PDB file of C-alpha atoms in Angstrom:
ATOM      1  CA  UNK A   1     199.078  59.508 -65.930  1.00 61.00           C
ATOM      2  CA  UNK A   2     200.731  60.516 -62.374  1.00 87.00           C
ATOM      3  CA  UNK A   3     200.970  64.182 -61.531  1.00 91.00           C
ATOM      4  CA  UNK A   4     203.300  65.987 -59.429  1.00 92.00           C
ATOM      5  CA  UNK A   5     202.803  69.411 -57.475  1.00 93.00           C
ATOM      6  CA  UNK A   6     205.670  71.904 -58.116  1.00 94.00           C
ATOM      7  CA  UNK A   7     206.092  74.545 -55.489  1.00 93.00           C
ATOM      8  CA  UNK A   8     208.400  77.827 -55.840  1.00 92.00           C
ATOM      9  CA  UNK A   9     211.423  78.253 -53.505  1.00 92.00           C
ATOM     10  CA  UNK A  10     208.758  80.000 -51.002  1.00 90.00           C
ATOM     11  CA  UNK A  11     206.720  76.711 -50.915  1.00 88.00           C
ATOM     12  CA  UNK A  12     203.912  78.282 -52.865  1.00 90.00           C
ATOM     13  CA  UNK A  13     202.197  76.124 -55.403  1.00 92.00           C
ATOM     14  CA  UNK A  14     202.883  77.209 -59.025  1.00 92.00           C
ATOM     15  CA  UNK A  15     202.254  74.232 -61.209  1.00 91.00           C
ATOM     16  CA  UNK A  16     200.946  70.631 -61.468  1.00 93.00           C
ATOM     17  CA  UNK A  17     203.374  68.805 -63.890  1.00 93.00           C
ATOM     18  CA  UNK A  18     203.718  65.065 -65.266  1.00 94.00           C
ATOM     19  CA  UNK A  19     206.099  62.751 -63.165  1.00 93.00           C
ATOM     20  CA  UNK A  20     208.392  62.960 -66.274  1.00 94.00           C
ATOM     21  CA  UNK A  21     208.804  66.725 -66.064  1.00 95.00           C
ATOM     22  CA  UNK A  22     209.418  66.310 -62.222  1.00 94.00           C
ATOM     23  CA  UNK A  23     211.944  63.497 -62.480  1.00 93.00           C
ATOM     24  CA  UNK A  24     213.856  65.812 -64.969  1.00 95.00           C
ATOM     25  CA  UNK A  25     213.853  68.946 -62.486  1.00 96.00           C
ATOM     26  CA  UNK A  26     215.048  66.670 -60.001  1.00 94.00           C
ATOM     27  CA  UNK A  27     217.836  65.002 -61.939  1.00 93.00           C
ATOM     28  CA  UNK A  28     219.171  68.380 -63.303  1.00 96.00           C
ATOM     29  CA  UNK A  29     219.284  69.725 -59.576  1.00 95.00           C
ATOM     30  CA  UNK A  30     216.528  72.287 -60.275  1.00 95.00           C
ATOM     31  CA  UNK A  31     213.977  70.858 -57.765  1.00 95.00           C
ATOM     32  CA  UNK A  32     214.292  68.767 -54.670  1.00 92.00           C
ATOM     33  CA  UNK A  33     211.825  66.855 -52.501  1.00 88.00           C
ATOM     34  CA  UNK A  34     209.438  69.411 -50.738  1.00 84.00           C
ATOM     35  CA  UNK A  35     209.664  67.768 -47.351  1.00 73.00           C
ATOM     36  CA  UNK A  36     211.046  64.807 -45.756  1.00 64.00           C
ATOM     37  CA  UNK A  37     209.016  61.602 -46.828  1.00 62.00           C
ATOM     38  CA  UNK A  38     208.352  58.826 -44.305  1.00 58.00           C
ATOM     39  CA  UNK A  39     206.619  56.246 -46.370  1.00 61.00           C
ATOM     40  CA  UNK A  40     206.482  54.984 -49.928  1.00 61.00           C
ATOM     41  CA  UNK A  41     202.926  56.048 -50.138  1.00 65.00           C
ATOM     42  CA  UNK A  42     203.928  59.812 -50.677  1.00 69.00           C
ATOM     43  CA  UNK A  43     205.960  58.944 -53.652  1.00 75.00           C
ATOM     44  CA  UNK A  44     205.295  57.915 -57.567  1.00 79.00           C
ATOM     45  CA  UNK A  45     206.898  54.535 -58.375  1.00 79.00           C
ATOM     46  CA  UNK A  46     208.004  54.211 -61.853  1.00 78.00           C
ATOM     47  CA  UNK A  47     210.037  51.196 -62.431  1.00 81.00           C
ATOM     48  CA  UNK A  48     212.768  51.378 -59.935  1.00 78.00           C
ATOM     49  CA  UNK A  49     212.575  55.250 -59.518  1.00 81.00           C
ATOM     50  CA  UNK A  50     210.652  56.915 -56.570  1.00 83.00           C
ATOM     51  CA  UNK A  51     209.441  60.362 -57.484  1.00 87.00           C
ATOM     52  CA  UNK A  52     207.781  62.512 -54.703  1.00 89.00           C
ATOM     53  CA  UNK A  53     204.122  63.861 -55.198  1.00 88.00           C
ATOM     54  CA  UNK A  54     205.267  67.160 -54.093  1.00 90.00           C
ATOM     55  CA  UNK A  55     208.626  69.014 -55.451  1.00 93.00           C
ATOM     56  CA  UNK A  56     210.210  72.299 -54.751  1.00 94.00           C
ATOM     57  CA  UNK A  57     212.164  74.313 -57.129  1.00 95.00           C
ATOM     58  CA  UNK A  58     215.748  75.182 -55.845  1.00 94.00           C
ATOM     59  CA  UNK A  59     215.850  78.917 -57.471  1.00 92.00           C
ATOM     60  CA  UNK A  60     213.620  81.936 -57.583  1.00 91.00           C
ATOM     61  CA  UNK A  61     211.344  81.979 -60.489  1.00 86.00           C
ATOM     62  CA  UNK A  62     208.931  84.724 -61.728  1.00 85.00           C
ATOM     63  CA  UNK A  63     205.692  82.796 -62.781  1.00 80.00           C
ATOM     64  CA  UNK A  64     203.405  84.582 -65.145  1.00 79.00           C
ATOM     65  CA  UNK A  65     199.828  84.891 -64.898  1.00 78.00           C
ATOM     66  CA  UNK A  66     198.005  81.764 -66.538  1.00 81.00           C
ATOM     67  CA  UNK A  67     194.677  81.973 -67.828  1.00 86.00           C
ATOM     68  CA  UNK A  68     192.261  78.837 -67.758  1.00 91.00           C
ATOM     69  CA  UNK A  69     191.681  77.808 -71.160  1.00 93.00           C
ATOM     70  CA  UNK A  70     187.866  78.270 -72.357  1.00 96.00           C
ATOM     71  CA  UNK A  71     186.990  74.658 -73.367  1.00 96.00           C
ATOM     72  CA  UNK A  72     184.290  71.990 -73.049  1.00 97.00           C
ATOM     73  CA  UNK A  73     186.325  70.020 -70.493  1.00 96.00           C
ATOM     74  CA  UNK A  74     186.765  72.974 -68.165  1.00 96.00           C
ATOM     75  CA  UNK A  75     183.219  74.240 -68.324  1.00 97.00           C
ATOM     76  CA  UNK A  76     182.017  70.714 -67.270  1.00 97.00           C
ATOM     77  CA  UNK A  77     184.592  70.804 -64.612  1.00 96.00           C
ATOM     78  CA  UNK A  78     183.373  74.117 -63.269  1.00 97.00           C
ATOM     79  CA  UNK A  79     179.752  73.084 -63.186  1.00 97.00           C
ATOM     80  CA  UNK A  80     180.816  69.718 -61.621  1.00 96.00           C
ATOM     81  CA  UNK A  81     179.281  67.465 -64.361  1.00 97.00           C
ATOM     82  CA  UNK A  82     175.692  68.597 -63.390  1.00 98.00           C
ATOM     83  CA  UNK A  83     172.966  69.990 -65.759  1.00 98.00           C
ATOM     84  CA  UNK A  84     172.611  73.486 -64.846  1.00 98.00           C
ATOM     85  CA  UNK A  85     168.808  73.447 -65.194  1.00 97.00           C
ATOM     86  CA  UNK A  86     167.540  70.097 -63.951  1.00 97.00           C
ATOM     87  CA  UNK A  87     170.403  69.705 -61.283  1.00 97.00           C
ATOM     88  CA  UNK A  88     171.124  65.968 -62.321  1.00 97.00           C
ATOM     89  CA  UNK A  89     174.845  64.758 -62.420  1.00 97.00           C
ATOM     90  CA  UNK A  90     175.935  63.031 -65.887  1.00 97.00           C
ATOM     91  CA  UNK A  91     178.894  61.551 -67.398  1.00 97.00           C
ATOM     92  CA  UNK A  92     180.746  64.033 -69.615  1.00 96.00           C
ATOM     93  CA  UNK A  93     179.562  62.237 -72.864  1.00 97.00           C
ATOM     94  CA  UNK A  94     175.779  62.685 -71.861  1.00 97.00           C
ATOM     95  CA  UNK A  95     176.226  66.526 -71.349  1.00 97.00           C
ATOM     96  CA  UNK A  96     176.178  69.282 -74.072  1.00 97.00           C
ATOM     97  CA  UNK A  97     177.073  72.921 -73.471  1.00 97.00           C
ATOM     98  CA  UNK A  98     174.432  75.612 -73.631  1.00 97.00           C
ATOM     99  CA  UNK A  99     174.541  79.280 -74.330  1.00 97.00           C
ATOM    100  CA  UNK A 100     172.398  81.004 -71.731  1.00 97.00           C
ATOM    101  CA  UNK A 101     171.723  83.765 -74.235  1.00 96.00           C
ATOM    102  CA  UNK A 102     171.305  81.835 -77.515  1.00 95.00           C
ATOM    103  CA  UNK A 103     173.967  81.719 -80.191  1.00 93.00           C
ATOM    104  CA  UNK A 104     171.422  82.593 -82.721  1.00 92.00           C
ATOM    105  CA  UNK A 105     170.946  86.093 -81.044  1.00 92.00           C
ATOM    106  CA  UNK A 106     174.508  86.646 -81.104  1.00 93.00           C
ATOM    107  CA  UNK A 107     175.394  85.233 -77.687  1.00 92.00           C
ATOM    108  CA  UNK A 108     178.962  85.029 -77.163  1.00 96.00           C
ATOM    109  CA  UNK A 109     181.325  82.024 -76.575  1.00 96.00           C
ATOM    110  CA  UNK A 110     182.427  83.080 -73.097  1.00 97.00           C
ATOM    111  CA  UNK A 111     182.632  81.733 -69.606  1.00 97.00           C
ATOM    112  CA  UNK A 112     179.740  83.821 -68.429  1.00 97.00           C
ATOM    113  CA  UNK A 113     177.368  82.494 -71.222  1.00 97.00           C
ATOM    114  CA  UNK A 114     178.054  78.841 -71.319  1.00 98.00           C
ATOM    115  CA  UNK A 115     176.854  76.171 -68.771  1.00 98.00           C
ATOM    116  CA  UNK A 116     176.743  72.219 -68.843  1.00 98.00           C
ATOM    117  CA  UNK A 117     173.199  71.123 -69.859  1.00 97.00           C
ATOM    118  CA  UNK A 118     171.793  67.626 -70.457  1.00 97.00           C
ATOM    119  CA  UNK A 119     170.408  66.786 -74.079  1.00 97.00           C
ATOM    120  CA  UNK A 120     166.772  66.742 -72.542  1.00 97.00           C
ATOM    121  CA  UNK A 121     167.018  70.061 -71.102  1.00 97.00           C
ATOM    122  CA  UNK A 122     168.825  71.567 -74.118  1.00 96.00           C
ATOM    123  CA  UNK A 123     165.967  70.584 -76.270  1.00 96.00           C
ATOM    124  CA  UNK A 124     163.572  71.845 -73.981  1.00 96.00           C
ATOM    125  CA  UNK A 125     165.204  75.199 -73.791  1.00 95.00           C
ATOM    126  CA  UNK A 126     165.863  75.357 -77.575  1.00 93.00           C
ATOM    127  CA  UNK A 127     166.717  78.690 -79.165  1.00 93.00           C
ATOM    128  CA  UNK A 128     165.474  80.917 -76.007  1.00 95.00           C
ATOM    129  CA  UNK A 129     166.838  82.417 -72.949  1.00 95.00           C
ATOM    130  CA  UNK A 130     166.051  80.334 -69.780  1.00 96.00           C
ATOM    131  CA  UNK A 131     163.489  83.076 -68.800  1.00 95.00           C
ATOM    132  CA  UNK A 132     161.574  82.685 -72.087  1.00 95.00           C
ATOM    133  CA  UNK A 133     161.643  78.741 -71.709  1.00 95.00           C
ATOM    134  CA  UNK A 134     160.557  78.998 -68.054  1.00 96.00           C
ATOM    135  CA  UNK A 135     163.596  77.441 -66.922  1.00 96.00           C
ATOM    136  CA  UNK A 136     165.966  78.332 -64.020  1.00 96.00           C
ATOM    137  CA  UNK A 137     169.618  78.284 -63.897  1.00 96.00           C
ATOM    138  CA  UNK A 138     171.026  76.514 -60.835  1.00 96.00           C
ATOM    139  CA  UNK A 139     173.799  79.162 -60.548  1.00 95.00           C
ATOM    140  CA  UNK A 140     175.119  81.877 -62.827  1.00 95.00           C
ATOM    141  CA  UNK A 141     178.051  80.827 -65.109  1.00 97.00           C
ATOM    142  CA  UNK A 142     181.225  82.468 -64.166  1.00 96.00           C
ATOM    143  CA  UNK A 143     184.929  82.582 -65.138  1.00 95.00           C
ATOM    144  CA  UNK A 144     186.953  80.600 -62.651  1.00 94.00           C
ATOM    145  CA  UNK A 145     189.604  82.898 -61.232  1.00 89.00           C
ATOM    146  CA  UNK A 146     192.446  80.818 -59.536  1.00 87.00           C
ATOM    147  CA  UNK A 147     194.097  78.692 -62.195  1.00 88.00           C
ATOM    148  CA  UNK A 148     195.747  76.075 -59.890  1.00 87.00           C
ATOM    149  CA  UNK A 149     192.777  75.560 -57.454  1.00 87.00           C
ATOM    150  CA  UNK A 150     190.627  74.922 -60.308  1.00 91.00           C
ATOM    151  CA  UNK A 151     192.906  72.403 -61.732  1.00 89.00           C
ATOM    152  CA  UNK A 152     192.790  70.478 -58.428  1.00 89.00           C
ATOM    153  CA  UNK A 153     189.318  69.505 -59.158  1.00 90.00           C
ATOM    154  CA  UNK A 154     190.548  67.269 -62.014  1.00 89.00           C
ATOM    155  CA  UNK A 155     192.477  65.026 -59.829  1.00 88.00           C
ATOM    156  CA  UNK A 156     191.660  62.274 -57.367  1.00 86.00           C
ATOM    157  CA  UNK A 157     190.604  63.158 -53.945  1.00 87.00           C
ATOM    158  CA  UNK A 158     193.225  61.559 -52.027  1.00 83.00           C
ATOM    159  CA  UNK A 159     195.922  63.217 -54.095  1.00 84.00           C
ATOM    160  CA  UNK A 160     194.223  66.580 -53.692  1.00 87.00           C
ATOM    161  CA  UNK A 161     194.144  66.169 -49.869  1.00 84.00           C
ATOM    162  CA  UNK A 162     197.814  65.205 -49.826  1.00 82.00           C
ATOM    163  CA  UNK A 163     198.455  68.814 -51.657  1.00 86.00           C
ATOM    164  CA  UNK A 164     195.950  70.893 -50.043  1.00 83.00           C
ATOM    165  CA  UNK A 165     197.946  71.692 -47.128  1.00 81.00           C
ATOM    166  CA  UNK A 166     200.446  73.576 -49.843  1.00 81.00           C
ATOM    167  CA  UNK A 167     197.485  75.531 -50.893  1.00 80.00           C
ATOM    168  CA  UNK A 168     196.399  76.475 -47.478  1.00 75.00           C
ATOM    169  CA  UNK A 169     199.776  77.656 -46.526  1.00 67.00           C
ATOM    170  CA  UNK A 170     200.212  80.180 -49.374  1.00 61.00           C
TER     171      UNK A 170
END
């Protein structure tokens, strides 16, 4: 599904929404095209309707802090689909989630204790800490801080490049 970057009245990114949501905001007059568009490449074409990849709200909005959901997909995106023990890149379905401090020893289900791991490394590590298993983590697990910048990792590179200038300006 095509996505649209939503800016606030001050041109700061506040959300990534579906083209349907963007179209509704445009039709209701709650948003407008963020800048002059010179070509059709900067638009999503749905039937005979063109929707810009970037829209801007026409009114001021207080945006609440948005916390990134703790879920399998976000862990895999954070770790870039790379096993955090052997360093090989995998398809999402080939990866498991590993508790750095084992769940059997009451290791919590939190960002700072879960990493992407291939099945082979997960079996090798078993019910031990990386130190006990003589395995080294590529990088320490962490909680991503910026919700929107993290969300950018989920979209195609060409679209992210187009949106990037709005993130750099904010």
